[in-house]
Backbone as a ProteinNet text record, in pm:
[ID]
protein_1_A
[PRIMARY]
XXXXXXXXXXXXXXXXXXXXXXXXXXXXXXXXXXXXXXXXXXXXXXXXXXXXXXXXXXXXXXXXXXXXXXXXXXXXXXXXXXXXXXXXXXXXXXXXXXXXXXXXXXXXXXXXXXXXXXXXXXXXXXXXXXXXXXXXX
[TERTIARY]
-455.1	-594.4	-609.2	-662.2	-712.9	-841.8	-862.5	-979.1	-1045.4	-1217.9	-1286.5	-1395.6	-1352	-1417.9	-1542.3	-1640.8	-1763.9	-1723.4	-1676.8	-1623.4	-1505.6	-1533.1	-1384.1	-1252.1	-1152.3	-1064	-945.7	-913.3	-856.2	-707.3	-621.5	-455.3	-394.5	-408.7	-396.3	-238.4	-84.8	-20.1	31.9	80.5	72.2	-63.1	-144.3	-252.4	-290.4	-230.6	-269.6	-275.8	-271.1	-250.5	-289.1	-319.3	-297.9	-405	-368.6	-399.4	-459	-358.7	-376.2	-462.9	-505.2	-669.8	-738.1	-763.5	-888.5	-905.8	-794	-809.3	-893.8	-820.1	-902.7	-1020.2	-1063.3	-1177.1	-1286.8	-1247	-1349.9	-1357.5	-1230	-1278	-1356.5	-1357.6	-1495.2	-1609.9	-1601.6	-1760.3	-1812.7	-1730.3	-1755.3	-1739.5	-1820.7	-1794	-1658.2	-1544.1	-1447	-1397.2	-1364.6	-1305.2	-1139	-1058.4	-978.5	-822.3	-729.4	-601.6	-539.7	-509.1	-474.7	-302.6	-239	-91.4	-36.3	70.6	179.3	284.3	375.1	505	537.4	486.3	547.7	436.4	326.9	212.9	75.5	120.5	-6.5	-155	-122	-201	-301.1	-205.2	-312.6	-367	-351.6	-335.7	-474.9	-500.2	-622.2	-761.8	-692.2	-805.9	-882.3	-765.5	-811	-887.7	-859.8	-912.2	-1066.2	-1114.7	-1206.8	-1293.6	-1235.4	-1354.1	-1354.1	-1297.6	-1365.1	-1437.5	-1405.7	-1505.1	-1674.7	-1677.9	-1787.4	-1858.9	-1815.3	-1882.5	-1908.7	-1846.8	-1888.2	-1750.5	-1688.4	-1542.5	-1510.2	-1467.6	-1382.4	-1178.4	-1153.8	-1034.4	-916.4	-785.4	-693.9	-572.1	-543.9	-410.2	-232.2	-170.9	-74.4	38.2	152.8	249.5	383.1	419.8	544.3	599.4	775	774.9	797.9	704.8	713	863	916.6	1066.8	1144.6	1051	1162.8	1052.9	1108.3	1045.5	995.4	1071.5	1008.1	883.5	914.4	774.7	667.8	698	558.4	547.3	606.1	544.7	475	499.9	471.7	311.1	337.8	221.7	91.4	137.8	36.2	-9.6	86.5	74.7	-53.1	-28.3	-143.5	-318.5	-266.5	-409.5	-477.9	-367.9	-473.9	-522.1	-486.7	-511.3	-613	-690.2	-724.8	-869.1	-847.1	-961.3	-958.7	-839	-825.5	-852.9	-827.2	-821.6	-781.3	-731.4	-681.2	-702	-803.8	-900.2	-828.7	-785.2	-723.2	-620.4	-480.7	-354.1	-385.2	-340.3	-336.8	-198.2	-63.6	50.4	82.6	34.2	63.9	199	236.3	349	483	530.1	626.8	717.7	831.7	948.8	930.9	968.6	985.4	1119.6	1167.7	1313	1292.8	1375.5	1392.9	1367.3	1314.3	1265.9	1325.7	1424.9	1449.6	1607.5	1619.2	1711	1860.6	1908.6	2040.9	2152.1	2142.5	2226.6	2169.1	2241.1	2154.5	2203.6	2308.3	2308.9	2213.7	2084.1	1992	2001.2	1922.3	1951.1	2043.7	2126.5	2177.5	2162	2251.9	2215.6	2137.4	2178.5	2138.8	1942.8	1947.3	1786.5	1721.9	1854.2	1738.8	1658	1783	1800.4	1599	1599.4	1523.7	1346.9	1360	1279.3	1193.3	1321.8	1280.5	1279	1322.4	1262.8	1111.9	1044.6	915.3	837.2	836.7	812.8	742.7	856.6	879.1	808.5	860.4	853.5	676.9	674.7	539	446.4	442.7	353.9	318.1	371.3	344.3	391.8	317.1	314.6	318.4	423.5	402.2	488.7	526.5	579.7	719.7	774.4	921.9	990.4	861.7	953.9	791.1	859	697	627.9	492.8	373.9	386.1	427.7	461	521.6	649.8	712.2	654.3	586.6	484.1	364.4	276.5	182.8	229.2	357.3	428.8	423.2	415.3	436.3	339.4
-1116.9	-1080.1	-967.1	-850	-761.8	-768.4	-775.9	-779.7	-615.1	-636.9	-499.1	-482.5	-342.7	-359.4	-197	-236.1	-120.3	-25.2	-84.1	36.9	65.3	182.1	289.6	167.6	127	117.3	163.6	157	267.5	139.6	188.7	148.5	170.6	116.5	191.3	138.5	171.3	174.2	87.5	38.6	24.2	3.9	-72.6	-62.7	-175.6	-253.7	-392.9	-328	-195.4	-144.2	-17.7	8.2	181.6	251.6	364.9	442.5	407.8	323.3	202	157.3	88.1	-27.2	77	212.4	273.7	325.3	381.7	444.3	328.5	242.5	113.3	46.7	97.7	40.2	168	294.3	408.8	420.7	365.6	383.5	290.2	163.5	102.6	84.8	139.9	250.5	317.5	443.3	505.2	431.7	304.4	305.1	236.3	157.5	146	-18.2	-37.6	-175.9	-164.3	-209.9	-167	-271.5	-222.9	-317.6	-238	-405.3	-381.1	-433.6	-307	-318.8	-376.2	-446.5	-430.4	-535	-471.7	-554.6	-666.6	-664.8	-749	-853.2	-772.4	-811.3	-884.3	-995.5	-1050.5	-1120.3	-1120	-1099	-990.9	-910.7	-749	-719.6	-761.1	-718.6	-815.7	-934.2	-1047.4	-994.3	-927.7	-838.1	-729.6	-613.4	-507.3	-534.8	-666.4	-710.9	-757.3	-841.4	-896	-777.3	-652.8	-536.1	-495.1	-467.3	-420	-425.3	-603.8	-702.2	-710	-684.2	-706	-567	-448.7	-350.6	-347.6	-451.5	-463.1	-489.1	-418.6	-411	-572.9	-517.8	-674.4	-643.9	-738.5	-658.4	-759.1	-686.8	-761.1	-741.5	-831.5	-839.9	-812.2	-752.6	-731.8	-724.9	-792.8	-815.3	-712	-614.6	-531	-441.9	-417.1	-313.8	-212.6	-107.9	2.7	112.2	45.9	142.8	36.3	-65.5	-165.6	-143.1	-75.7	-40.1	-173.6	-279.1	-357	-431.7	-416.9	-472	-390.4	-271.5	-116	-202.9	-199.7	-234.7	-412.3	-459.8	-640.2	-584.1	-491.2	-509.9	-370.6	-280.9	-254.5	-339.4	-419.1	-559.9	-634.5	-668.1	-701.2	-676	-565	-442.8	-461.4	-461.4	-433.5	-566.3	-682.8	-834.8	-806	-804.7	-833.9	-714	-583.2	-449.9	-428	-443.2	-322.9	-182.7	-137.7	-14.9	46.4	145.7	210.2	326.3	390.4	519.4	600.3	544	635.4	575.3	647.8	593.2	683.2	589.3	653.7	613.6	721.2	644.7	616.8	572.9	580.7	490.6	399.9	321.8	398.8	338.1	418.9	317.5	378.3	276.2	375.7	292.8	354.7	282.1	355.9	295.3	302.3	292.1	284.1	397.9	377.9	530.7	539.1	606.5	731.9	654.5	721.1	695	648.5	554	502.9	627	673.3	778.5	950.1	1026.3	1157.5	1252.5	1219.1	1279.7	1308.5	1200.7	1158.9	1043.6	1003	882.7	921.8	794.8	791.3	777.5	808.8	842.2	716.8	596.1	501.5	485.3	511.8	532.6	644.1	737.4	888.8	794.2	752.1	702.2	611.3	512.5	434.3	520.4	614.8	675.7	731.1	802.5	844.6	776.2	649.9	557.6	497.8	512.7	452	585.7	710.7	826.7	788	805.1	827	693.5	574.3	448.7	424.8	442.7	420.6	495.3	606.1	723.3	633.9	525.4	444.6	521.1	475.2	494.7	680.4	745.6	857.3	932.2	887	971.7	940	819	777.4	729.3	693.6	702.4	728.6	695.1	741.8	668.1	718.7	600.2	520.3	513	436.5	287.5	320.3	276.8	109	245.6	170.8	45.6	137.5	67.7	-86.9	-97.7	-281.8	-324.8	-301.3	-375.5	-467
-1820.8	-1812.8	-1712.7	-1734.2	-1664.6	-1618.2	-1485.3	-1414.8	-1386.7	-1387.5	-1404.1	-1244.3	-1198.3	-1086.1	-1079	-1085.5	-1135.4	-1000.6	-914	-789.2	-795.6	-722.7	-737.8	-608.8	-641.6	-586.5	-506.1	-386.9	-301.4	-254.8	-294.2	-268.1	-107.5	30.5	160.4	160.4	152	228.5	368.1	425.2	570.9	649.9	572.1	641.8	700.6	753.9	840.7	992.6	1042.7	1160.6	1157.3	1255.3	1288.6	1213.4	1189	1099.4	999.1	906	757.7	764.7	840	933.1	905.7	986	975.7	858.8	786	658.3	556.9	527.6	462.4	521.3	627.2	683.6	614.9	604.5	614.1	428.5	356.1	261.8	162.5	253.2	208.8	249.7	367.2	431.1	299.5	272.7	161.6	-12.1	-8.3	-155.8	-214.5	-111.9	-214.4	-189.4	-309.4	-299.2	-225.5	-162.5	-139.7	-109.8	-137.2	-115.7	-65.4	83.4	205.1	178.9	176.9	183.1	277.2	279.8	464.7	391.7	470.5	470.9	545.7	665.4	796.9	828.1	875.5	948	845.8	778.3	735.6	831	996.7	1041	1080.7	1053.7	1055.4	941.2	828.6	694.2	731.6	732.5	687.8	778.7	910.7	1020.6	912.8	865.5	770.2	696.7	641.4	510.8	522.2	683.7	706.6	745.6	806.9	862.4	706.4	649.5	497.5	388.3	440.4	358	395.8	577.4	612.4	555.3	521.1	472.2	326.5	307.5	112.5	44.4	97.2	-23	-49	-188.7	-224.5	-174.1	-130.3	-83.9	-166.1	-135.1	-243.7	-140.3	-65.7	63.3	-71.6	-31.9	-106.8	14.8	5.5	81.5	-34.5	26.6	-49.3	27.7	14.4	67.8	-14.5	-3	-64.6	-44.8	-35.3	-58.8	-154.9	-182.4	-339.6	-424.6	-521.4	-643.3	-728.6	-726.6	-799.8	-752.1	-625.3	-505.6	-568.6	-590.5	-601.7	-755.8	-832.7	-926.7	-958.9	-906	-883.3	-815.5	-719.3	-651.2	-717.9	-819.9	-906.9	-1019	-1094.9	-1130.4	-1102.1	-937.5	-903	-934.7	-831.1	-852.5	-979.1	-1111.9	-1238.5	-1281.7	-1190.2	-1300.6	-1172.2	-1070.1	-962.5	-1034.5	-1012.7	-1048.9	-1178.5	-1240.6	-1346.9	-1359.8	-1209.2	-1217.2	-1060.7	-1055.3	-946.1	-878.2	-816.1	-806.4	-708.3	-596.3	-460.6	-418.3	-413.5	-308.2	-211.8	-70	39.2	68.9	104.2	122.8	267	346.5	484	504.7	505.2	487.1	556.1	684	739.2	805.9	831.9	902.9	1018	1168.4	1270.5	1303.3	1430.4	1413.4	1624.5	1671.9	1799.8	1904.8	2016.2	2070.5	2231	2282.8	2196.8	2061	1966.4	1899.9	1968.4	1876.1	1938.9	1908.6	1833.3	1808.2	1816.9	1910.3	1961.7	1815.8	1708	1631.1	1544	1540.2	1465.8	1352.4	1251.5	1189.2	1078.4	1036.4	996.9	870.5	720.3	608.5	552.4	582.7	517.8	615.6	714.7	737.1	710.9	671.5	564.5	423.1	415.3	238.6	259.3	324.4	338.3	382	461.4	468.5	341.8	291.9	144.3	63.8	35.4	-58	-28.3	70.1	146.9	52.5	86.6	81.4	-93	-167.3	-289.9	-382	-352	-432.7	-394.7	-241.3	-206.2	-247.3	-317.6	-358.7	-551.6	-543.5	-683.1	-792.9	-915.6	-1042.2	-1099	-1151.4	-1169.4	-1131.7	-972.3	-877.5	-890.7	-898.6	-914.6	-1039	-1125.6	-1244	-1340.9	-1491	-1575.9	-1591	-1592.5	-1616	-1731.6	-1813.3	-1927.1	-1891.3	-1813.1	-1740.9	-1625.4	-1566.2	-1452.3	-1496.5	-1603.6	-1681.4	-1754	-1766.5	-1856.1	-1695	-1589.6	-1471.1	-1483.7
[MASK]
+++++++++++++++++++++++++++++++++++++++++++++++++++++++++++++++++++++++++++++++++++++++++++++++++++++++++++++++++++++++++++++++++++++++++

């Protein structure tokens, strides 16, 4: 069953914190229903979710990490039985790693690799493989 939402829906990334929090907080200021991404932090994620709610949005908590593709797709999956529809990605979603770095060479291939899978997988449907593809999720 696909669920129908008369408001525009906004996808935030990493947003149980930071940045993510305000981005998903401002875009249901403006009008949007919105799903509050995060990997780690389902206590930040239920905070996001409650300032968004108090402005109207209907919100949809999604636990994935956006550098496993099958997560990105489980969790547009979601989105369409939940809205049935998907209006704005915001990809904020980032790995931080140790400061200053353990290694002065810089990171290493396997945390390039991971970076750019966040980058890429997290930018959803379109971007990493074809919407055709994406859409049976």
């Amino acid at each position: 069953m696909t669920g129908t939402s008369t408001r525009p829906v906004a996808l935030v990334t990493g947003a149980a914190r930071g940045i993510g929090r305000s981005v998903a907080v401002e875009c249901s200021r403006h009008g949007y229903d919105v799903v509050v991404n995060y990997s780690r932090s389902r206590d930040g994620a239920e905070i996001t979710a409650a300032a968004a709610a108090e402005l109207g949005a209907a919100t949809l908590l999604c636990k994935a990490d956006v550098a496993d593709e099958s997560a990105v797709l489980a969790m547009i999956g979601e989105i369409r039985e939940r809205f049935g529809r998907l209006d704005a990605l915001v990809n904020n979603a980032d790995t931080t790693g140790p400061t200053p770095p353990p290694d002065p060479d810089g990171p290493s291939s396997a945390e390039g690799d991971r970076v750019a899978a966040e980058t890429v997988r997290g930018a959803g449907p379109g971007t990493g493989r074809d919407d055709a593809q994406a859409k049976r999720a």
